Structure formats: structure tokens, C-alpha cells
Amino acid sequence: MKIAVLVKQVPETDSLTLDPETGTVVRSEDSSIVNPLDLYALEAALRIKDADPETSILALSMGPPQAETALREALAMGCDEAVLVTGREFGGSDTWATSRALSAALSKLGGFDLILCGEKATDGDTGQVGPEVAAFLDLPVLTYVGSLSLSSSRKEAQAQRIVEDGSQVLRCRLPMVMSFCKAIGEPRLPLLSGKRRAKAAQLRSFGLADLGLTAEETGAKGSPTKVVKVDRPRLSREATFMDARTEEGMDKACDALIALMLEKGLIVPSAAVAGATAARTQP
Amino acid sequence: MNEIWILAESKSGHVAPVSLELLAWARSLGKTGSVSVTAILPGPAIDPEELCYFGADSVIHCPSEGLSGFSARPLAACLSALLERRRPSVFLAAATTTGRTVLPYLAACEGLGLTADCTELSLDPETAVLLQTRPAAGGNIMATIRTTRGKPQMATVRPHSRRPLERDPGRTASVEVMDFHEAPGAAPPLGRDGGDSPPFPNGGLLLVEERPFESSRGIADARAVIAGGKGFRKKEGFALLDRLAGLVGAEVGASREAVDRGWADYPRQVGLSGRTISPELYIAVGISGAIQHLAGMQTSKTIVSINSDPEAPIAAMSDLAIRADLYEFIPALMAKLAGYRSADGVEA
Ligand SMILES: Cc1cc2nc3c(=O)[nH]c(=O)nc-3n(C[C@H](O)[C@H](O)[C@H](O)COP(=O)(O)OP(=O)(O)OC[C@H]3O[C@@H](n4cnc5c(N)ncnc54)[C@H](O)[C@@H]3O)c2cc1C
């Protein structure tokens, strides 16, 4: 079975700290990581390989040459191969243009039974690339997958999908594109042997010409959306502070919260409930 | 006249409440007479006219079972077919698991741009340019985006970012039913031996089973969420939180620390790697307010925090910041709530 996993390199949000003096965000120097949500897709792929060593996993990324680091991490976790789509022309791609390039790379590589990705990237936060890649490849897509098992024929899978008010159990015909959420389970850490192998591995890279795309179809030029303005919103609110460490303070704080709950219509005085019930039972 | 479409959703055979919020957004984009609003309602629903009472001028109902939500491909094909007939200036969907799957699929098929998870929209009445504003970089910045080619301009809109309009049953209900044939998507579970494949419909997916969360609706649509964090120190603490939430008809949410410790299920996780929610009231109890947590709740209408540390970042993000030990505060609050009942009880 052949699996492709889409990975993205993102800035590490954990390394962001607030300068206590100036209140500005400080980002540590070398702070690029594999999108943490992609690790769940990698884990899902690696579990399939654990059960069936015949499985081969290819990690695919688009980004600047430095994104190679993210691909090496995927290799260290246990992926077999890695391909980087890279070139100046791809810069400034929105989700449409990114998906266009990634799907062109997937078509060129060909023959995948499963194409897996994370729910979204922690920087762009759109979650659009998975479904868009599926559409470009004319494949079905299943999003928010929380668990997955394959049939013995490997032509079918059963998946659990996590939605707003519960979960759905679905049977899926492969090939298919799937995006995973955290419920799939903790991603494994790379082993030392994996790290060594990853360090020595040869990565392939694809440029614009390799993918048969034109500069008009990708990058900022090929992107149908454009950022017109960026604002820094007021991050803090006008907080009312209440100290509930004394009995009196506790009393006031509880009253303030109850007043809010009343205002929002969450609760009503018990008497009103009794009144409403009485009113309804009148003929 | 600018034509605006919204993608309505159904839930258990009824129009989903989140669709009514989309109608309010659509109506906010221009005066009656300058915009017309059409709701596309895929999947079975018995009350499509409700969409008109809440602001749609007309409804296109595609009741086929195979178009209900989970399978993006046939639904995108149905929407493409509708766009063949007529192209509106704007097409909005909710940023739900359905909207966030189907709209990107459609965008790629149609070669159109799409902005995810908007919290603010405006339409220039002259140029018909839709300005789409969304939080980016974990909510630290707001980016305003426009679509530079093709029609319709498409965006998904964050649930709870706008209240529905008043229901007006006096409005004319105009519902057109259109059938797109898709095999009903149901199947028995996959046998252990793998078994023979049933005939799959175009979407490659068959629904075996739906499992609603036990006894609650989950946090996604909740009007009020009370969330707990590592400050609870133990799982039993969450039982207290459950009781409090039950008293006031709120849903329980959790920080990642709490979910990782097994105190709450993952679907209740609020934040960057959990859910993004905007309830009317969000109460953070024993949660510090890490940037990744804030990303999931900072658009809530009103935020209250209960924390023993007044310097915790959540305090500055709150409308009401209470400094208290949660194990003292919750029992005190519950005692005072004895004189009140959950408003849900009145409607029941
Ligand atoms: C890529 C990535 C994604 C992430 N995604 C998420 C996410 O989706 N959601 C999320 O929540 N986090 C997420 N995190 C983790 C996040 O960075 C924080 O670690 C986490 O939010 C902290 O959870 P907490 O507030 O419960 O715990 P802590 O930060 O430990 O805070 C506990 C708080 O409880 C208070 N407290 C302690 N005792 C008491 C008491 N007796 N009474 C009252 N208050 C008390 C403390 O003062 C403290 O403020 C993510 C991190 C990364 C790197």
C-alpha cells in the first residue's frame, strides 16, 4: 500500500514569549517545526505501516529550501521517502495555489491509496488544503478522522469522523484523501536510528517545470485571494477584577457571575420557573 | 442587485441553527432591494421554509439523502451544477465540519478563492467586493482578504459570530425542490475479514453509524461553555465542573492540559488543536490562558475567568476576572445558584 502524507513547516508558537518590559512578542531564532497537527497524520500512516510492513510512506511538503528540515523529521519518524516542492514562484501561494502544486506533485508521483494530512496548519489555520487537493485529484475526501482501520484487501477502510455533536462511523473506498484530528493518538517520537537515517537520506525536490505548471498558476500570481489589510486587534478586554479571597469578596464575585448568567438568559429565578409552569397549566 | 447564497445545513431532519446565523450575515451585507438572499439546503429536512422566516428570499432544497454533510464530493458536484445555472456574487457557508470540507472542495473544482473562518464581512454596494476578515496567527492579528478572480466570492463564517434575526413567519416562503440523485449513504460495519465492498456512491463513503455525544450537545454550538484546566489538579474536580454546568445549562470545555490528563474528552478541547468556539458566555476555570488556548475562545461574547493567579494571561482577556481558589469558588457559586434554575427547563 502506498501512502502520501502532506506536511508543512510552521513557526513554533510555543517559542513565542512576551517581553515583560515592552509587551511585544519575542520569537526565538530557529523556531520552525513540523506543523504539530500534521504529526497526527504521520502517526496514522506509521500505524498502518506497523501493521503491514509492505506499506511505503512518502512525505510531501511545499515550502522554501529550509522546509527540508520538516521532511527530515518525517523521515526520522519512519517515512520512507520525502519530496519537497520548492521554488521562488511558489511564494505567496494561498490554499488554492498550494493545493494546485501539491496535487500536481501527487499526480506526478502517482499511485497513492491514501493521501493524509493534518486537520489544519497552526499558522494559516484554514484546513482547506486537504479537501482542495482531493478536488484537484478528483478523489473523495474525509475530514476530521479520529480513528482508522483498513480492510484486509486494503481497498477499503472504516473511519471514525469527529463532528460538532458526536461522531460518525463511515466506510471508505480507497483511494481517498483524509485529514486527521488529535483523537488518532499521540504521535511517536523519532528513534535515534531513524534520525541517523533521515540525516543521510537524499531528498527529491520538484520545481515549477517538473510539475508542468506555469508561474501564472501558482504563487501569489496564481492565488485567487489577496490579503488587503492586516490589523492588530485589541487583545485584552476591559477586565473588571474581583478578589474573592475574603468572604465578602466571594459573595460579590458570585453575585456578579450570577447577574451575568441572568443577563445572558442562561438561568432564571426558581420562582419564575414555578410561575411559568403555573401559567401554562391554566386553561 | 447583489445576489448572495448561503449553504444551509440540516441536523436530524431540521434546518440547523448555524444556518440562521449565516442568513443574518447575508442580510447584513446590504439593504433589502440591494441584495437578494438564497439559501441552498442539501439533505433531508422537513422545515425548509424556516430559512425564509429567518431572512432568505428563496430556498433551493436538494433533499437527497446522499447530500447530507459527510460526503463532500457529491455535495460539491451538486453545488457546481447549481452554479452552472446562476452565479451569485457571494457564497457563504458556516465554518463547521461540513462547511470547512465542502467549500474548499467546491473552490478547487471551480477555480475560486476561499477564505476560512471569517468573523467579519462587508460588501461594497458599488463594486460588489466582499471584504473577508479573519483572525490569523493564533488570533494575534486580523487579516482582511478579498477574492481577486471569479464569481462567487466565497467564505466560511465562524459559528456564533452573529445572532440570527428575529423569526418573521409573515415573510413569504419560496422553496424550490431540486433532486440530485445520489445513492443513500448507509452501510453495515466493515467485517473483520474485510468482506466484499458494497456499492459505494460517488463520494466513496457510506455511513455506518452516527454516535451523538452522550447526554449533551457538545461545545460547538453551546451558548455557554464552562471550561476547566490544569488548575483542577485531579479528575474528580471535573465532576464538580459537570455539576455546575448542569445547573446552568452550560457545556463543559477543557484546556489541552486537562484533555491530555484524561479529565475531559478531546472533542471538548478548546484551542488551536481543539475547537474554536464563540459562545455568549465563556467561563475559564483554572486555565492560564496560553496563546493556543486563547486562539479557540477569544471571540466569545463575554469571558469570565476564575484563577488563583491574578497575573495569569487569561485575566487580561476577560471581561470579568475573579481571583479565587476554584475549589472554594465553585461550591460557593453552586450554593447561591440554589435560588435559580437553568432557563432550558422553562422551554422543556
Ligand atoms: C501546537 C500547540 C497546540 C496547542 N493547542 C492547545 C489547545 O488547543 N488548547 C489548549 O488549551 N492548549 C493548547 N496548547 C497548550 C498550551 O500551550 C498550554 O500548555 C495549555 O493551554 C495550558 O493549559 P492550562 O491553562 O489548563 O494549564 P496551566 O497553564 O498550567 O494553567 C493552570 C492555571 O490554573 C491556575 N490554578 C491552579 N490552581 C488553581 C486553583 N486552586 N484555583 C484556581 N486556579 C488555579 C493557575 O494559576 C494557572 O493559571 C497547545 C500547545 C501547542 C504547542
XYZ file of C-alpha atoms and ligand atoms in Angstrom:
684
model
C 0.000 0.000 0.000
C 1.248 3.494 -0.876
C 0.601 6.446 1.391
C 1.458 10.112 0.972
C 1.438 12.463 3.960
C 1.310 16.215 3.426
C 3.444 18.126 5.908
C 4.009 21.815 6.396
C 6.735 23.659 8.202
C 5.338 26.322 10.545
C 6.699 28.771 13.107
C 6.703 27.293 16.568
C 4.015 29.060 18.602
C 5.350 27.613 21.844
C 8.554 29.560 21.417
C 6.639 32.819 21.409
C 7.108 34.682 24.656
C 6.040 38.119 25.769
C 8.745 40.618 26.565
C 7.790 41.653 30.110
C 9.111 45.193 29.590
C 7.746 46.093 26.182
C 4.884 43.624 25.985
C 5.867 42.655 22.450
C 6.070 39.125 21.116
C 9.567 37.680 21.048
C 10.213 34.809 18.670
C 13.264 32.671 19.266
C 15.739 32.385 16.398
C 15.420 28.943 14.949
C 11.803 28.208 15.666
C 10.427 26.282 12.715
C 8.762 22.950 13.396
C 6.604 20.414 11.629
C 3.019 21.611 11.909
C 2.043 19.829 15.154
C -1.296 18.754 13.675
C 0.482 17.020 10.773
C 2.162 14.726 13.295
C -1.215 13.012 13.785
C -1.427 12.274 10.066
C 2.138 10.922 10.145
C 1.223 8.779 13.154
C -1.841 7.417 11.344
C 0.318 6.459 8.357
C 3.002 4.895 10.531
C 0.411 2.765 12.341
C -0.699 1.349 9.012
C 2.931 0.561 8.257
C 3.396 -1.024 11.711
C 0.621 -3.468 10.850
C 1.758 -4.001 7.278
C 5.490 -3.509 6.655
C 4.854 -3.619 2.885
C 3.467 -0.099 3.220
C 5.555 2.750 1.863
C 5.082 6.294 3.115
C 6.099 9.406 1.252
C 6.187 12.774 2.984
C 5.421 15.729 0.717
C 5.871 19.374 1.521
C 5.858 22.673 -0.287
C 7.991 25.484 1.032
C 11.358 27.199 0.986
C 14.514 25.011 0.906
C 14.624 25.136 4.746
C 11.395 23.104 4.828
C 13.719 20.180 4.209
C 14.175 20.079 7.994
C 10.496 19.266 8.440
C 10.735 16.486 5.857
C 13.785 15.013 7.583
C 11.810 14.896 10.782
C 9.074 12.960 8.986
C 11.753 10.570 7.722
C 13.137 10.228 11.240
C 9.692 9.225 12.481
C 9.627 6.432 9.922
C 8.608 7.725 6.490
C 10.396 6.070 3.570
C 10.766 8.950 1.160
C 10.389 12.701 1.047
C 9.718 15.210 -1.701
C 9.885 18.991 -1.438
C 8.068 21.251 -3.859
C 10.154 24.373 -3.877
C 10.959 27.448 -5.922
C 10.561 31.202 -5.776
C 7.476 31.043 -7.998
C 5.558 29.191 -5.279
C 5.997 32.004 -2.744
C 2.832 33.714 -1.561
C 0.565 30.850 -2.560
C -2.865 30.782 -0.942
C -4.604 27.470 -0.234
C -5.836 27.139 -3.823
C -2.393 27.631 -5.353
C -0.763 25.425 -2.711
C -3.227 22.630 -3.370
C -2.734 23.025 -7.102
C 1.027 22.489 -6.746
C 0.762 19.678 -4.194
C -1.793 17.819 -6.289
C 0.404 18.210 -9.382
C 3.258 16.626 -7.410
C 0.990 13.804 -6.210
C -0.195 13.095 -9.765
C 3.379 13.008 -10.983
C 4.394 10.581 -8.221
C 1.182 8.623 -8.724
C -0.456 5.515 -7.352
C -1.310 6.503 -3.777
C -4.010 4.569 -1.929
C -4.222 7.150 0.806
C -3.247 10.808 0.956
C -3.203 12.015 4.534
C -2.900 15.435 6.123
C -3.428 17.241 9.412
C -6.696 18.975 10.256
C -5.120 22.354 9.568
C -1.789 24.142 9.882
C -1.248 26.098 13.061
C -0.073 29.187 11.158
C -2.589 29.537 8.327
C -5.343 27.866 10.334
C -7.584 27.243 7.299
C -7.813 23.449 6.987
C -8.581 23.927 3.291
C -5.629 22.221 1.637
C -6.791 18.614 2.251
C -10.209 18.985 0.591
C -8.722 21.157 -2.179
C -6.046 18.589 -3.007
C -8.782 15.936 -3.132
C -10.805 18.037 -5.550
C -7.820 18.651 -7.839
C -7.126 14.910 -7.913
C -10.848 14.173 -8.312
C -10.740 11.912 -5.256
C -13.228 11.672 -2.419
C -12.244 13.243 0.903
C -12.961 12.522 4.549
C -12.081 15.163 7.143
C -11.663 15.191 10.950
C -10.806 11.484 11.132
C -10.240 10.282 14.698
C -9.575 6.594 14.059
C -8.964 4.421 11.040
C -8.778 0.701 10.275
C -8.131 -0.917 6.918
C -9.824 -3.954 5.422
C -7.645 -6.957 4.703
C -7.964 -6.277 0.981
C -6.602 -2.723 1.605
C -9.207 -1.435 -0.812
C -11.480 -0.202 1.899
C -11.282 1.391 5.314
C -13.524 2.142 8.232
C -13.079 5.526 9.854
C -14.490 7.453 12.727
C -15.047 11.121 11.981
C -15.439 13.608 14.807
C -18.046 16.309 14.217
C -19.679 19.029 16.327
C -22.200 16.951 18.223
C -20.781 13.451 18.086
C -19.006 11.118 15.753
C -19.783 9.275 12.540
C -18.578 5.822 11.576
C -18.010 5.559 7.840
C -16.858 3.000 5.337
C -14.491 4.452 2.795
C -13.460 3.274 -0.647
C -9.814 3.928 -1.370
C -8.062 5.834 -2.833
C -9.095 8.742 -0.676
C -7.751 11.922 0.914
C -8.142 12.096 4.698
C -7.443 14.752 7.292
C -6.853 13.727 10.883
C -7.550 15.242 14.243
C -5.837 14.634 17.515
C -8.089 11.776 18.588
C -6.000 9.419 16.432
C -3.469 9.199 19.301
C -0.132 10.585 20.433
C 2.415 10.872 17.616
C 5.574 8.834 18.182
C 8.977 10.378 18.751
C 11.747 9.678 16.250
C 14.212 6.975 17.257
C 17.937 7.609 17.145
C 18.302 5.153 14.256
C 15.574 6.999 12.399
C 17.327 10.290 12.941
C 20.561 8.888 11.582
C 18.811 7.507 8.535
C 16.975 10.780 7.978
C 20.185 12.752 8.139
C 21.768 10.655 5.406
C 18.660 10.462 3.216
C 18.540 12.029 -0.235
C 15.513 14.257 -0.658
C 13.950 14.844 -4.023
C 12.735 18.272 -4.969
C 10.290 19.391 -7.639
C 10.259 22.815 -9.223
C 7.684 24.547 -11.373
C 8.817 22.869 -14.603
C 8.865 19.393 -13.016
C 5.206 19.850 -12.172
C 4.270 21.166 -15.600
C 2.818 24.324 -14.089
C 3.212 27.907 -15.225
C 4.084 30.861 -12.996
C 0.546 32.165 -13.560
C -0.928 29.079 -11.929
C 0.876 29.268 -8.643
C 2.417 31.541 -6.020
C 0.928 34.950 -5.316
C 0.091 35.364 -9.038
C -1.956 32.200 -9.203
C -3.762 32.791 -5.920
C -7.395 33.841 -6.161
C -7.340 35.510 -2.742
C -5.323 38.504 -1.643
C -4.696 39.963 1.803
C -5.664 43.631 1.646
C -5.154 44.663 5.250
C -3.676 43.352 8.487
C -4.754 44.724 11.853
C -3.651 44.044 15.370
C -6.884 43.701 17.262
C -7.205 44.771 20.862
C -6.061 41.588 22.521
C -7.193 42.409 26.011
C -10.626 43.346 27.243
C -11.656 45.925 29.798
C -11.492 43.451 32.625
C -13.353 44.033 35.844
C -11.188 42.474 38.552
C -12.761 40.946 41.631
C -10.901 39.403 44.516
C -12.782 36.503 46.062
C -10.316 35.592 48.755
C -12.454 37.085 51.528
C -15.977 36.025 52.379
C -17.359 39.373 51.284
C -15.335 39.282 48.070
C -16.581 35.761 47.328
C -20.157 36.898 47.867
C -19.798 39.800 45.458
C -17.976 37.751 42.826
C -20.652 35.024 42.860
C -23.369 37.678 42.581
C -21.588 39.298 39.631
C -21.353 35.994 37.791
C -24.969 35.113 38.554
C -26.019 38.535 37.253
C -24.183 37.755 34.004
C -25.878 34.364 33.710
C -29.268 36.027 34.222
C -28.473 38.696 31.643
C -27.494 36.004 29.128
C -30.739 34.152 29.800
C -28.951 31.018 30.986
C -30.753 30.860 34.275
C -33.991 32.210 35.737
C -35.038 32.596 39.361
C -36.697 29.380 40.569
C -39.864 31.350 41.358
C -40.159 32.390 37.713
C -39.943 28.761 36.651
C -42.729 27.877 39.047
C -44.734 30.857 37.757
C -44.271 29.907 34.111
C -45.317 26.318 34.782
C -48.384 27.528 36.652
C -49.293 29.906 33.840
C -49.081 27.123 31.300
C -51.325 24.778 33.211
C -54.100 27.439 33.282
C -56.886 26.544 30.832
C -28.857 43.833 -7.024
C -26.236 41.613 -5.431
C -27.186 38.006 -5.135
C -25.951 36.183 -2.048
C -26.143 32.452 -1.441
C -25.698 30.653 1.793
C -25.111 26.945 2.278
C -27.640 25.841 4.881
C -27.167 22.636 6.858
C -29.648 20.269 8.387
C -29.425 18.378 11.625
C -31.726 15.456 12.454
C -34.098 16.448 9.678
C -34.363 20.124 10.628
C -32.635 23.294 9.497
C -29.517 23.696 11.694
C -29.389 26.847 13.865
C -25.986 27.817 12.446
C -27.686 28.384 9.063
C -29.855 31.087 10.603
C -26.703 32.968 11.644
C -25.497 32.803 8.022
C -28.779 34.371 6.916
C -28.217 37.219 9.373
C -24.743 37.711 7.868
C -26.126 37.673 4.342
C -28.815 40.228 5.221
C -26.210 42.444 6.916
C -24.417 42.838 3.568
C -26.966 45.242 2.131
C -30.470 46.650 2.372
C -33.496 44.733 1.142
C -33.733 45.609 -2.537
C -29.963 45.827 -2.913
C -29.253 42.205 -2.008
C -31.242 39.055 -2.581
C -30.537 36.045 -0.385
C -30.894 32.438 -1.490
C -30.363 29.522 0.885
C -29.187 26.223 -0.578
C -30.336 23.395 1.683
C -28.865 19.973 0.877
C -30.094 16.811 2.547
C -33.454 15.861 4.031
C -35.200 18.500 6.165
C -38.876 18.962 6.966
C -38.780 22.717 7.569
C -37.006 24.493 4.663
C -39.445 27.435 4.908
C -37.865 28.364 8.263
C -34.935 29.700 6.231
C -37.311 32.235 4.655
C -38.761 33.235 8.039
C -35.197 33.957 9.179
C -34.168 36.069 6.202
C -33.871 34.086 2.949
C -35.780 35.395 -0.073
C -35.812 31.911 -1.539
C -34.659 28.391 -0.794
C -33.324 25.718 -3.106
C -33.836 22.425 -1.306
C -31.947 19.369 -2.586
C -33.386 16.717 -0.290
C -31.405 13.707 -1.494
C -30.042 11.648 1.408
C -26.589 11.325 -0.158
C -26.079 15.091 0.075
C -26.209 15.269 3.840
C -22.902 16.608 5.046
C -20.308 13.907 5.498
C -19.511 13.352 1.839
C -18.015 16.452 0.251
C -17.668 15.228 -3.305
C -21.318 14.690 -4.301
C -22.343 17.839 -2.432
C -19.689 19.899 -4.242
C -20.910 18.426 -7.545
C -24.464 19.454 -6.700
C -23.319 22.995 -5.856
C -21.292 23.183 -9.081
C -24.416 22.224 -11.011
C -26.370 24.996 -9.293
C -23.607 27.499 -10.088
C -23.866 26.465 -13.741
C -27.416 27.825 -13.737
C -26.685 31.079 -11.930
C -23.642 32.695 -10.345
C -24.231 34.807 -7.246
C -21.701 37.475 -6.175
C -21.197 35.874 -2.789
C -21.499 32.347 -1.417
C -21.173 31.787 2.334
C -21.058 28.616 4.398
C -20.633 28.079 8.111
C -17.135 27.158 9.293
C -18.432 23.822 10.568
C -17.025 20.368 9.836
C -19.371 20.330 6.823
C -18.713 23.861 5.535
C -14.969 23.596 6.063
C -14.902 20.445 3.942
C -17.369 21.131 1.151
C -16.476 24.726 0.344
C -12.751 24.073 -0.247
C -13.696 21.103 -2.423
C -16.014 23.334 -4.434
C -13.420 26.144 -4.559
C -10.821 23.873 -6.119
C -13.316 22.405 -8.610
C -14.444 25.867 -9.666
C -11.041 27.583 -9.555
C -12.324 30.043 -6.980
C -10.777 31.658 -3.923
C -11.978 30.864 -0.429
C -11.368 32.490 2.941
C -11.712 30.324 6.035
C -13.394 31.044 9.321
C -14.279 34.717 8.900
C -15.522 36.720 11.862
C -16.347 39.904 9.945
C -17.734 40.509 6.440
C -18.664 43.568 4.464
C -19.816 44.116 0.915
C -19.129 47.239 -1.111
C -22.533 48.047 -2.636
C -20.969 49.633 -5.758
C -18.155 47.261 -6.669
C -19.715 44.166 -5.024
C -16.299 43.381 -3.485
C -16.625 41.231 -0.393
C -14.131 42.070 2.356
C -13.495 38.955 4.424
C -11.845 39.392 7.817
C -10.465 36.544 9.863
C -8.197 36.040 12.836
C -4.719 34.824 11.846
C -1.527 33.763 13.635
C -3.363 32.316 16.601
C -5.660 35.308 16.852
C -2.862 37.852 17.216
C -3.729 39.607 14.007
C -6.840 40.149 11.916
C -6.353 39.753 8.179
C -8.764 41.229 5.674
C -8.883 39.307 2.433
C -10.571 39.747 -0.918
C -11.140 37.419 -3.795
C -9.421 38.603 -6.938
C -10.908 36.361 -9.584
C -14.115 34.629 -10.425
C -17.610 34.542 -9.022
C -18.903 33.827 -6.431
C -16.626 35.244 -3.748
C -16.601 32.535 -1.106
C -16.002 32.431 2.632
C -16.746 30.219 5.577
C -18.014 32.097 8.602
C -17.305 31.222 12.204
C -20.348 29.897 14.084
C -21.744 32.316 16.696
C -20.122 35.302 15.065
C -23.576 36.801 14.559
C -27.017 36.322 16.098
C -29.901 35.125 13.915
C -32.558 37.701 13.005
C -35.979 37.636 14.681
C -38.151 34.924 13.174
C -40.792 36.523 10.979
C -43.434 33.993 9.857
C -45.044 36.799 7.857
C -42.286 36.584 5.254
C -43.127 34.823 2.002
C -41.767 31.300 1.862
C -40.450 30.384 -1.556
C -38.961 26.901 -1.693
C -37.832 25.189 -4.885
C -37.144 21.465 -4.590
C -34.431 20.041 -6.818
C -33.402 16.436 -6.892
C -29.842 15.333 -7.367
C -29.711 11.575 -7.321
C -27.137 10.066 -5.068
C -27.422 6.584 -3.594
C -28.394 6.734 0.071
C -25.155 6.537 2.000
C -25.723 3.782 4.549
C -23.854 0.524 5.092
C -23.240 -2.214 7.665
C -19.924 -2.035 9.531
C -16.800 -3.438 7.951
C -16.484 -7.105 8.884
C -13.266 -8.350 10.439
C -12.409 -10.294 7.295
C -12.790 -7.192 5.187
C -15.685 -8.722 3.242
C -16.937 -7.589 -0.112
C -17.342 -3.927 -0.774
C -20.883 -2.663 -1.010
C -21.539 -0.407 -3.978
C -20.071 2.945 -2.957
C -21.675 6.154 -4.171
C -19.678 8.869 -5.898
C -18.324 10.247 -2.632
C -16.654 6.915 -1.793
C -18.273 6.992 1.643
C -21.053 5.082 3.329
C -22.453 5.935 6.730
C -22.424 3.022 9.169
C -23.477 4.795 12.301
C -23.822 8.159 13.981
C -22.950 8.415 17.653
C -24.084 11.588 19.339
C -22.108 12.680 22.394
C -23.767 11.329 25.490
C -26.414 13.496 27.117
C -25.035 16.714 25.736
C -24.747 18.645 22.548
C -21.032 19.279 22.730
C -19.362 22.651 22.928
C -19.511 23.671 19.266
C -22.998 25.141 19.310
C -23.295 25.866 23.021
C -24.469 29.274 24.226
C -22.384 28.946 27.351
C -19.222 26.949 28.000
C -17.541 26.442 31.356
C -14.045 25.177 30.749
C -11.595 23.661 33.193
C -7.809 23.441 33.104
C -4.851 22.049 34.945
C -5.813 24.153 37.970
C -8.320 21.388 38.858
C -5.355 19.147 39.707
C -7.435 15.931 39.594
C -10.118 14.208 37.561
C -12.678 14.321 40.388
C -12.565 18.101 40.123
C -14.176 17.831 36.713
C -17.200 16.112 38.288
C -17.741 19.370 40.164
C -17.485 21.255 36.890
C -20.036 18.883 35.334
C -22.480 19.576 38.129
C -22.042 23.339 37.847
C -22.519 23.211 34.077
C -25.631 21.061 34.527
C -27.153 23.603 36.930
C -26.919 26.470 34.465
C -27.352 24.577 31.184
C -23.779 25.141 30.006
C -21.417 22.722 28.272
C -18.089 21.657 29.762
C -14.946 22.610 27.857
C -11.315 21.930 28.693
C -7.762 23.084 28.081
C -5.319 20.743 26.408
C -3.618 20.047 29.725
C -6.939 18.778 31.091
C -7.653 16.676 27.989
C -4.147 15.192 27.965
C -4.665 14.130 31.581
C -7.891 12.371 30.625
C -10.154 14.659 32.662
C -12.252 15.515 29.592
C -12.726 14.043 26.117
C -10.856 15.500 23.187
C -13.970 16.927 21.432
C -14.289 19.258 24.437
C -10.816 20.719 23.966
C -10.840 24.442 23.255
C -7.964 25.983 21.369
C -5.602 25.761 18.464
C -5.543 21.969 18.302
C -9.090 21.632 19.601
C -12.218 23.560 18.746
C -12.654 27.228 18.071
C -15.844 28.474 19.680
C -17.617 31.791 20.284
C -20.311 31.218 22.893
C -22.279 34.046 24.512
C -20.515 33.267 27.768
C -17.163 31.524 28.278
C -16.013 30.803 31.804
C -12.389 29.671 32.143
C -11.733 27.951 35.453
C -8.149 27.111 36.434
C -6.922 27.881 32.902
C -3.893 30.127 32.463
C -4.785 31.439 29.002
C -1.898 30.213 26.861
C -1.871 31.739 23.379
C -3.021 28.402 21.909
C -5.979 28.293 24.262
C -6.937 31.914 23.581
C -6.982 31.135 19.846
C -10.006 28.923 20.464
C -12.169 31.204 22.594
C -11.184 34.836 22.310
C -14.113 35.724 20.065
C -16.571 34.667 22.793
C -19.061 37.451 23.545
C -18.323 37.582 27.278
C -15.350 35.968 29.001
C -15.094 35.276 32.722
C -12.018 33.765 34.367
C -11.611 32.184 37.749
C -7.967 31.817 38.686
C -5.901 31.956 41.844
C -3.211 33.860 39.985
C -4.231 37.434 39.087
C -1.274 37.649 36.699
C -2.440 34.702 34.543
C -2.780 35.900 30.908
C -6.442 34.841 30.866
C -7.254 37.707 33.270
C -6.410 40.409 30.744
C -8.549 38.587 28.168
C -11.564 38.546 30.472
C -14.497 40.875 30.884
C -14.745 39.673 34.466
C -11.620 38.293 36.150
C -12.222 36.669 39.508
C -9.271 35.877 41.731
C -10.243 32.788 43.694
C -9.367 29.233 44.517
C -11.691 27.283 42.266
C -12.391 24.709 44.955
C -13.765 27.491 47.149
C -15.467 29.417 44.383
C -17.446 26.650 42.677
C -19.168 25.354 45.849
C -19.961 28.941 46.900
C -21.435 29.685 43.483
C -23.456 26.465 43.447
C -24.894 27.280 46.865
C -26.051 30.671 45.572
C -27.487 29.107 42.424
C -29.974 27.218 44.606
C -32.421 30.053 44.029
C -32.205 29.686 40.234
C -32.848 27.156 37.515
C -31.442 26.580 34.096
C -33.551 28.514 31.587
C -33.686 25.399 29.387
C -36.039 23.964 31.983
C -38.628 26.632 31.145
C -38.822 25.692 27.495
C -38.896 21.951 28.173
C 0.919 23.357 18.831
C 0.225 23.504 20.150
C -1.145 23.426 20.175
C -1.813 23.603 21.386
N -3.172 23.547 21.378
C -3.835 23.804 22.529
C -5.263 23.795 22.546
O -5.932 23.523 21.540
N -5.886 24.088 23.700
C -5.204 24.382 24.864
O -5.855 24.653 25.881
N -3.865 24.349 24.872
C -3.153 24.060 23.738
N -1.799 24.020 23.782
C -1.136 24.022 25.108
C -0.968 25.395 25.721
O 0.264 25.916 25.294
C -0.963 25.313 27.269
O 0.023 24.387 27.677
C -2.296 24.888 27.873
O -3.357 25.639 27.328
C -2.265 25.093 29.373
O -3.421 24.541 29.955
P -3.950 25.090 31.354
O -4.272 26.528 31.241
O -5.040 24.181 31.780
O -2.722 24.798 32.322
P -1.728 25.813 33.000
O -1.110 26.723 32.024
O -0.846 25.010 33.861
O -2.662 26.728 33.913
C -3.291 26.301 35.076
C -3.908 27.524 35.713
O -4.673 27.134 36.840
C -4.485 28.080 37.862
N -4.770 27.415 39.121
C -4.032 26.474 39.759
N -4.633 26.080 40.892
C -5.779 26.781 40.980
C -6.847 26.816 41.920
N -6.843 26.029 43.004
N -7.857 27.663 41.706
C -7.874 28.462 40.617
N -6.908 28.462 39.695
C -5.867 27.633 39.871
C -3.063 28.537 37.712
O -2.900 29.821 38.279
C -2.879 28.525 36.206
O -3.180 29.808 35.666
C -1.098 23.840 22.589
C 0.282 23.911 22.551
C 0.950 23.753 21.355
C 2.438 23.835 21.341
